[in-house]
Amino acid sequence: LPDVPTAGLVPPPSEDNAGTCIHQVVQRPPTPPELRRFRRSDEPGATWRHWGTANDPLPPAYHTYGARSASDRENAAKLVNPSATSHFQNLVESQMEAHYESHLREPLGKSYVRGIKHPALSQPEFTFGKASGTSEQSKELLFAPTPQETAEDHARYARTHNDFRPGEQLSRHYDWDSTGIRDPASHVFGARLGGAALRHGAEAKLAVNPP
């Protein structure tokens, strides 16, 4: 229709292609100046200051901290290698430090004595383990032989871990004498046919095809 205007924005021919549609370059809006101090910049080499002191004025670049000393009295060599003190100076310093509780409790070269009476097991001559003879081999110490399991040990392990041997019948320790069953291993339930019917398999036939 010639009288109806077209909708949308017609880009120039240099930008009207598939690559521009797929890879669109969108410029993110910058952070407002009043909020910039609350964000940490990830630019390499950028200095980040805490937002509480971000707007504080900084001292000039030539400002230095500390008291300036005379070059003829103090230097790096004297600070790294101080002069040796005399015996009298060491005595005065030790008398001044004698009032500290840490000096009384932990003197130089001695451990702190807490007054605890240790038992005989903590004495220097005490050792753990049992002394063995020279006839024992290291193989038996590293790979100790497995002791033979007794019937009592197996019964206890089966009770606590439900671990039974292959083909072992589960025993719940029922009182079979009160039920009239003498041998639960050979006892069967139900009626049993005898004679020729037992030999020809009549019991299995009745179980599969009951009358």
PDB file of C-alpha atoms in Angstrom:
ATOM      1  CA  LEU A   1       0.000   0.000   0.000  1.00  0.00           C
ATOM      2  CA  PRO A   2       1.714   3.221  -1.028  1.00  0.00           C
ATOM      3  CA  ASP A   3      -0.144   5.414   1.487  1.00  0.00           C
ATOM      4  CA  VAL A   4       0.803   3.323   4.583  1.00  0.00           C
ATOM      5  CA  PRO A   5       4.268   4.137   6.002  1.00  0.00           C
ATOM      6  CA  THR A   6       6.619   1.264   6.821  1.00  0.00           C
ATOM      7  CA  ALA A   7       7.134   0.288  10.481  1.00  0.00           C
ATOM      8  CA  GLY A   8      10.471  -0.075  12.203  1.00  0.00           C
ATOM      9  CA  LEU A   9      13.881   1.414  11.684  1.00  0.00           C
ATOM     10  CA  VAL A  10      15.644   0.891   8.386  1.00  0.00           C
ATOM     11  CA  PRO A  11      19.393   0.531   9.030  1.00  0.00           C
ATOM     12  CA  PRO A  12      21.995   1.525   6.494  1.00  0.00           C
ATOM     13  CA  PRO A  13      23.008  -1.163   3.990  1.00  0.00           C
ATOM     14  CA  SER A  14      26.409  -1.664   5.699  1.00  0.00           C
ATOM     15  CA  GLU A  15      24.726  -2.766   8.962  1.00  0.00           C
ATOM     16  CA  ASP A  16      21.803  -4.657   7.488  1.00  0.00           C
ATOM     17  CA  ASN A  17      23.306  -8.174   7.441  1.00  0.00           C
ATOM     18  CA  ALA A  18      23.146 -11.454   9.356  1.00  0.00           C
ATOM     19  CA  GLY A  19      26.411 -10.844  11.245  1.00  0.00           C
ATOM     20  CA  THR A  20      25.129  -7.606  12.750  1.00  0.00           C
ATOM     21  CA  CYS A  21      21.884  -9.275  13.819  1.00  0.00           C
ATOM     22  CA  ILE A  22      23.658 -12.212  15.530  1.00  0.00           C
ATOM     23  CA  HIS A  23      26.569 -10.285  17.073  1.00  0.00           C
ATOM     24  CA  GLN A  24      25.012  -7.110  18.343  1.00  0.00           C
ATOM     25  CA  VAL A  25      27.330  -4.665  20.088  1.00  0.00           C
ATOM     26  CA  VAL A  26      25.424  -3.196  23.010  1.00  0.00           C
ATOM     27  CA  GLN A  27      27.114  -0.472  25.015  1.00  0.00           C
ATOM     28  CA  ARG A  28      26.420  -0.941  28.713  1.00  0.00           C
ATOM     29  CA  PRO A  29      25.483   2.229  30.563  1.00  0.00           C
ATOM     30  CA  PRO A  30      28.271   3.515  32.822  1.00  0.00           C
ATOM     31  CA  THR A  31      27.994   3.573  36.598  1.00  0.00           C
ATOM     32  CA  PRO A  32      26.686   6.905  37.943  1.00  0.00           C
ATOM     33  CA  PRO A  33      29.371   8.958  39.724  1.00  0.00           C
ATOM     34  CA  GLU A  34      27.486   8.879  43.042  1.00  0.00           C
ATOM     35  CA  LEU A  35      27.456   5.058  42.981  1.00  0.00           C
ATOM     36  CA  ARG A  36      30.919   4.469  41.577  1.00  0.00           C
ATOM     37  CA  ARG A  37      32.613   4.340  44.977  1.00  0.00           C
ATOM     38  CA  PHE A  38      30.431   1.390  46.057  1.00  0.00           C
ATOM     39  CA  ARG A  39      31.605  -0.808  43.173  1.00  0.00           C
ATOM     40  CA  ARG A  40      34.962  -2.513  42.894  1.00  0.00           C
ATOM     41  CA  SER A  41      36.697  -2.094  39.566  1.00  0.00           C
ATOM     42  CA  ASP A  42      38.114  -5.192  37.915  1.00  0.00           C
ATOM     43  CA  GLU A  43      40.444  -3.337  35.593  1.00  0.00           C
ATOM     44  CA  PRO A  44      44.082  -4.517  35.744  1.00  0.00           C
ATOM     45  CA  GLY A  45      46.181  -2.167  37.866  1.00  0.00           C
ATOM     46  CA  ALA A  46      43.236  -0.146  39.155  1.00  0.00           C
ATOM     47  CA  THR A  47      43.425   1.007  42.774  1.00  0.00           C
ATOM     48  CA  TRP A  48      40.331   0.281  44.835  1.00  0.00           C
ATOM     49  CA  ARG A  49      39.556   2.289  47.955  1.00  0.00           C
ATOM     50  CA  HIS A  50      36.977   1.558  50.601  1.00  0.00           C
ATOM     51  CA  TRP A  51      33.704   3.304  49.886  1.00  0.00           C
ATOM     52  CA  GLY A  52      33.883   5.025  53.281  1.00  0.00           C
ATOM     53  CA  THR A  53      37.144   6.779  52.401  1.00  0.00           C
ATOM     54  CA  ALA A  54      36.779   6.913  48.613  1.00  0.00           C
ATOM     55  CA  ASN A  55      35.938  10.630  48.615  1.00  0.00           C
ATOM     56  CA  ASP A  56      38.439  11.659  51.289  1.00  0.00           C
ATOM     57  CA  PRO A  57      41.237  13.945  50.066  1.00  0.00           C
ATOM     58  CA  LEU A  58      44.640  12.303  49.721  1.00  0.00           C
ATOM     59  CA  PRO A  59      47.940  13.878  50.808  1.00  0.00           C
ATOM     60  CA  PRO A  60      50.239  15.130  48.078  1.00  0.00           C
ATOM     61  CA  ALA A  61      52.435  12.683  46.217  1.00  0.00           C
ATOM     62  CA  TYR A  62      55.627  13.907  47.953  1.00  0.00           C
ATOM     63  CA  HIS A  63      54.153  13.372  51.433  1.00  0.00           C
ATOM     64  CA  THR A  64      55.989  10.894  53.683  1.00  0.00           C
ATOM     65  CA  TYR A  65      54.998   9.488  57.068  1.00  0.00           C
ATOM     66  CA  GLY A  66      57.115   9.407  60.189  1.00  0.00           C
ATOM     67  CA  ALA A  67      59.652  11.787  61.718  1.00  0.00           C
ATOM     68  CA  ARG A  68      62.579  12.767  59.568  1.00  0.00           C
ATOM     69  CA  SER A  69      65.880  11.934  61.221  1.00  0.00           C
ATOM     70  CA  ALA A  70      69.325  13.363  60.662  1.00  0.00           C
ATOM     71  CA  SER A  71      71.350  11.457  58.100  1.00  0.00           C
ATOM     72  CA  ASP A  72      74.483  11.503  60.257  1.00  0.00           C
ATOM     73  CA  ARG A  73      72.850   9.824  63.260  1.00  0.00           C
ATOM     74  CA  GLU A  74      70.612   7.080  61.844  1.00  0.00           C
ATOM     75  CA  ASN A  75      70.868   5.061  58.704  1.00  0.00           C
ATOM     76  CA  ALA A  76      69.827   1.665  57.416  1.00  0.00           C
ATOM     77  CA  ALA A  77      73.018  -0.044  58.605  1.00  0.00           C
ATOM     78  CA  LYS A  78      72.453   1.037  62.208  1.00  0.00           C
ATOM     79  CA  LEU A  79      68.818  -0.027  62.128  1.00  0.00           C
ATOM     80  CA  VAL A  80      69.612  -3.490  60.759  1.00  0.00           C
ATOM     81  CA  ASN A  81      72.734  -4.026  62.888  1.00  0.00           C
ATOM     82  CA  PRO A  82      72.241  -2.248  66.227  1.00  0.00           C
ATOM     83  CA  SER A  83      75.222  -1.718  68.439  1.00  0.00           C
ATOM     84  CA  ALA A  84      75.986  -4.281  71.141  1.00  0.00           C
ATOM     85  CA  THR A  85      74.784  -3.482  74.628  1.00  0.00           C
ATOM     86  CA  SER A  86      76.983  -3.625  77.704  1.00  0.00           C
ATOM     87  CA  HIS A  87      76.555  -5.937  80.666  1.00  0.00           C
ATOM     88  CA  PHE A  88      75.207  -3.073  82.744  1.00  0.00           C
ATOM     89  CA  GLN A  89      72.545  -2.273  80.124  1.00  0.00           C
ATOM     90  CA  ASN A  90      71.488  -5.933  80.012  1.00  0.00           C
ATOM     91  CA  LEU A  91      71.232  -5.987  83.816  1.00  0.00           C
ATOM     92  CA  VAL A  92      69.039  -2.880  83.852  1.00  0.00           C
ATOM     93  CA  GLU A  93      66.800  -4.307  81.136  1.00  0.00           C
ATOM     94  CA  SER A  94      66.430  -7.634  82.987  1.00  0.00           C
ATOM     95  CA  GLN A  95      65.442  -5.801  86.181  1.00  0.00           C
ATOM     96  CA  MET A  96      62.801  -3.860  84.274  1.00  0.00           C
ATOM     97  CA  GLU A  97      61.390  -7.025  82.700  1.00  0.00           C
ATOM     98  CA  ALA A  98      61.339  -8.895  86.009  1.00  0.00           C
ATOM     99  CA  HIS A  99      58.003  -7.263  86.871  1.00  0.00           C
ATOM    100  CA  TYR A 100      56.178  -8.845  83.906  1.00  0.00           C
ATOM    101  CA  GLU A 101      54.093 -11.895  84.683  1.00  0.00           C
ATOM    102  CA  SER A 102      55.199 -13.617  81.486  1.00  0.00           C
ATOM    103  CA  HIS A 103      58.839 -13.271  82.562  1.00  0.00           C
ATOM    104  CA  LEU A 104      58.111 -14.872  85.931  1.00  0.00           C
ATOM    105  CA  ARG A 105      55.939 -17.605  84.459  1.00  0.00           C
ATOM    106  CA  GLU A 106      58.075 -18.417  81.408  1.00  0.00           C
ATOM    107  CA  PRO A 107      61.710 -17.473  82.040  1.00  0.00           C
ATOM    108  CA  LEU A 108      64.118 -17.501  79.146  1.00  0.00           C
ATOM    109  CA  GLY A 109      65.351 -21.008  78.331  1.00  0.00           C
ATOM    110  CA  LYS A 110      62.779 -22.801  80.525  1.00  0.00           C
ATOM    111  CA  SER A 111      59.319 -24.149  79.809  1.00  0.00           C
ATOM    112  CA  TYR A 112      56.210 -23.022  81.611  1.00  0.00           C
ATOM    113  CA  VAL A 113      55.608 -25.104  84.736  1.00  0.00           C
ATOM    114  CA  ARG A 114      51.875 -25.320  85.422  1.00  0.00           C
ATOM    115  CA  GLY A 115      52.203 -27.372  88.599  1.00  0.00           C
ATOM    116  CA  ILE A 116      50.404 -30.408  87.160  1.00  0.00           C
ATOM    117  CA  LYS A 117      51.451 -33.770  88.622  1.00  0.00           C
ATOM    118  CA  HIS A 118      51.713 -36.126  85.680  1.00  0.00           C
ATOM    119  CA  PRO A 119      51.149 -39.863  86.185  1.00  0.00           C
ATOM    120  CA  ALA A 120      53.854 -42.448  85.823  1.00  0.00           C
ATOM    121  CA  LEU A 121      52.838 -43.079  82.197  1.00  0.00           C
ATOM    122  CA  SER A 122      54.153 -39.666  81.167  1.00  0.00           C
ATOM    123  CA  GLN A 123      57.654 -40.145  82.509  1.00  0.00           C
ATOM    124  CA  PRO A 124      60.546 -40.048  79.991  1.00  0.00           C
ATOM    125  CA  GLU A 125      61.413 -43.716  80.549  1.00  0.00           C
ATOM    126  CA  PHE A 126      57.870 -44.893  79.839  1.00  0.00           C
ATOM    127  CA  THR A 127      57.235 -46.538  76.454  1.00  0.00           C
ATOM    128  CA  PHE A 128      54.088 -47.918  74.868  1.00  0.00           C
ATOM    129  CA  GLY A 129      53.731 -51.463  73.607  1.00  0.00           C
ATOM    130  CA  LYS A 130      54.969 -54.814  74.833  1.00  0.00           C
ATOM    131  CA  ALA A 131      58.573 -55.809  74.578  1.00  0.00           C
ATOM    132  CA  SER A 132      59.056 -58.824  72.323  1.00  0.00           C
ATOM    133  CA  GLY A 133      61.849 -61.278  71.860  1.00  0.00           C
ATOM    134  CA  THR A 134      64.320 -61.302  69.011  1.00  0.00           C
ATOM    135  CA  SER A 135      62.783 -64.428  67.474  1.00  0.00           C
ATOM    136  CA  GLU A 136      59.702 -62.635  66.061  1.00  0.00           C
ATOM    137  CA  GLN A 137      59.690 -61.791  62.376  1.00  0.00           C
ATOM    138  CA  SER A 138      58.565 -58.541  60.828  1.00  0.00           C
ATOM    139  CA  LYS A 139      56.245 -60.411  58.452  1.00  0.00           C
ATOM    140  CA  GLU A 140      54.096 -61.628  61.346  1.00  0.00           C
ATOM    141  CA  LEU A 141      54.015 -58.120  62.792  1.00  0.00           C
ATOM    142  CA  LEU A 142      52.872 -56.536  59.506  1.00  0.00           C
ATOM    143  CA  PHE A 143      50.567 -59.386  58.449  1.00  0.00           C
ATOM    144  CA  ALA A 144      49.327 -60.869  61.691  1.00  0.00           C
ATOM    145  CA  PRO A 145      47.827 -64.354  61.308  1.00  0.00           C
ATOM    146  CA  THR A 146      44.048 -64.539  61.573  1.00  0.00           C
ATOM    147  CA  PRO A 147      42.964 -66.425  64.702  1.00  0.00           C
ATOM    148  CA  GLN A 148      40.774 -69.457  64.264  1.00  0.00           C
ATOM    149  CA  GLU A 149      37.100 -68.595  64.639  1.00  0.00           C
ATOM    150  CA  THR A 150      35.342 -70.582  67.316  1.00  0.00           C
ATOM    151  CA  ALA A 151      31.701 -71.628  67.346  1.00  0.00           C
ATOM    152  CA  GLU A 152      30.970 -69.031  70.000  1.00  0.00           C
ATOM    153  CA  ASP A 153      32.565 -66.278  67.908  1.00  0.00           C
ATOM    154  CA  HIS A 154      30.572 -67.302  64.821  1.00  0.00           C
ATOM    155  CA  ALA A 155      27.304 -67.368  66.767  1.00  0.00           C
ATOM    156  CA  ARG A 156      27.995 -63.903  68.146  1.00  0.00           C
ATOM    157  CA  TYR A 157      28.912 -62.520  64.716  1.00  0.00           C
ATOM    158  CA  ALA A 158      25.825 -64.065  63.133  1.00  0.00           C
ATOM    159  CA  ARG A 159      23.656 -62.453  65.788  1.00  0.00           C
ATOM    160  CA  THR A 160      25.154 -58.960  65.456  1.00  0.00           C
ATOM    161  CA  HIS A 161      25.831 -58.831  61.680  1.00  0.00           C
ATOM    162  CA  ASN A 162      23.456 -61.506  60.263  1.00  0.00           C
ATOM    163  CA  ASP A 163      26.462 -63.144  58.628  1.00  0.00           C
ATOM    164  CA  PHE A 164      25.895 -66.851  58.004  1.00  0.00           C
ATOM    165  CA  ARG A 165      28.003 -69.397  56.158  1.00  0.00           C
ATOM    166  CA  PRO A 166      26.899 -70.631  52.716  1.00  0.00           C
ATOM    167  CA  GLY A 167      24.068 -73.119  53.158  1.00  0.00           C
ATOM    168  CA  GLU A 168      23.777 -72.473  56.881  1.00  0.00           C
ATOM    169  CA  GLN A 169      20.232 -72.601  58.213  1.00  0.00           C
ATOM    170  CA  LEU A 170      18.963 -69.537  59.986  1.00  0.00           C
ATOM    171  CA  SER A 171      18.365 -70.344  63.619  1.00  0.00           C
ATOM    172  CA  ARG A 172      15.925 -68.155  65.537  1.00  0.00           C
ATOM    173  CA  HIS A 173      16.316 -70.185  68.747  1.00  0.00           C
ATOM    174  CA  TYR A 174      12.713 -71.358  68.931  1.00  0.00           C
ATOM    175  CA  ASP A 175      11.573 -73.713  71.666  1.00  0.00           C
ATOM    176  CA  TRP A 176      10.773 -76.697  69.446  1.00  0.00           C
ATOM    177  CA  ASP A 177      10.153 -79.029  72.395  1.00  0.00           C
ATOM    178  CA  SER A 178       7.061 -77.065  73.362  1.00  0.00           C
ATOM    179  CA  THR A 179       5.611 -77.564  69.840  1.00  0.00           C
ATOM    180  CA  GLY A 180       6.197 -81.304  69.653  1.00  0.00           C
ATOM    181  CA  ILE A 181       8.734 -81.057  66.817  1.00  0.00           C
ATOM    182  CA  ARG A 182      11.814 -83.082  67.645  1.00  0.00           C
ATOM    183  CA  ASP A 183      14.077 -82.268  64.695  1.00  0.00           C
ATOM    184  CA  PRO A 184      13.231 -79.029  62.811  1.00  0.00           C
ATOM    185  CA  ALA A 185      15.800 -79.870  60.100  1.00  0.00           C
ATOM    186  CA  SER A 186      13.886 -82.974  58.950  1.00  0.00           C
ATOM    187  CA  HIS A 187      10.378 -81.958  59.919  1.00  0.00           C
ATOM    188  CA  VAL A 188       7.845 -81.250  57.146  1.00  0.00           C
ATOM    189  CA  PHE A 189       4.409 -79.669  57.448  1.00  0.00           C
ATOM    190  CA  GLY A 190       1.196 -81.025  55.962  1.00  0.00           C
ATOM    191  CA  ALA A 191      -0.117 -84.544  55.312  1.00  0.00           C
ATOM    192  CA  ARG A 192       2.248 -87.061  53.771  1.00  0.00           C
ATOM    193  CA  LEU A 193       1.224 -89.938  51.554  1.00  0.00           C
ATOM    194  CA  GLY A 194       2.907 -93.280  51.922  1.00  0.00           C
ATOM    195  CA  GLY A 195       3.314 -96.491  50.036  1.00  0.00           C
ATOM    196  CA  ALA A 196       3.232 -96.593  46.230  1.00  0.00           C
ATOM    197  CA  ALA A 197       1.931 -93.027  45.953  1.00  0.00           C
ATOM    198  CA  LEU A 198       5.152 -91.731  47.487  1.00  0.00           C
ATOM    199  CA  ARG A 199       7.304 -93.656  45.038  1.00  0.00           C
ATOM    200  CA  HIS A 200       5.403 -92.512  41.947  1.00  0.00           C
ATOM    201  CA  GLY A 201       5.419 -88.831  42.829  1.00  0.00           C
ATOM    202  CA  ALA A 202       1.774 -88.502  43.781  1.00  0.00           C
ATOM    203  CA  GLU A 203       2.570 -85.810  46.378  1.00  0.00           C
ATOM    204  CA  ALA A 204       3.951 -83.422  43.755  1.00  0.00           C
ATOM    205  CA  LYS A 205       0.983 -84.111  41.512  1.00  0.00           C
ATOM    206  CA  LEU A 206      -1.471 -83.316  44.284  1.00  0.00           C
ATOM    207  CA  ALA A 207       0.426 -80.113  45.102  1.00  0.00           C
ATOM    208  CA  VAL A 208       0.274 -78.918  41.499  1.00  0.00           C
ATOM    209  CA  ASN A 209      -3.256 -80.239  40.734  1.00  0.00           C
ATOM    210  CA  PRO A 210      -5.213 -80.319  43.976  1.00  0.00           C
ATOM    211  CA  PRO A 211      -8.514 -82.275  43.936  1.00  0.00           C
TER     212      PRO A 211
END
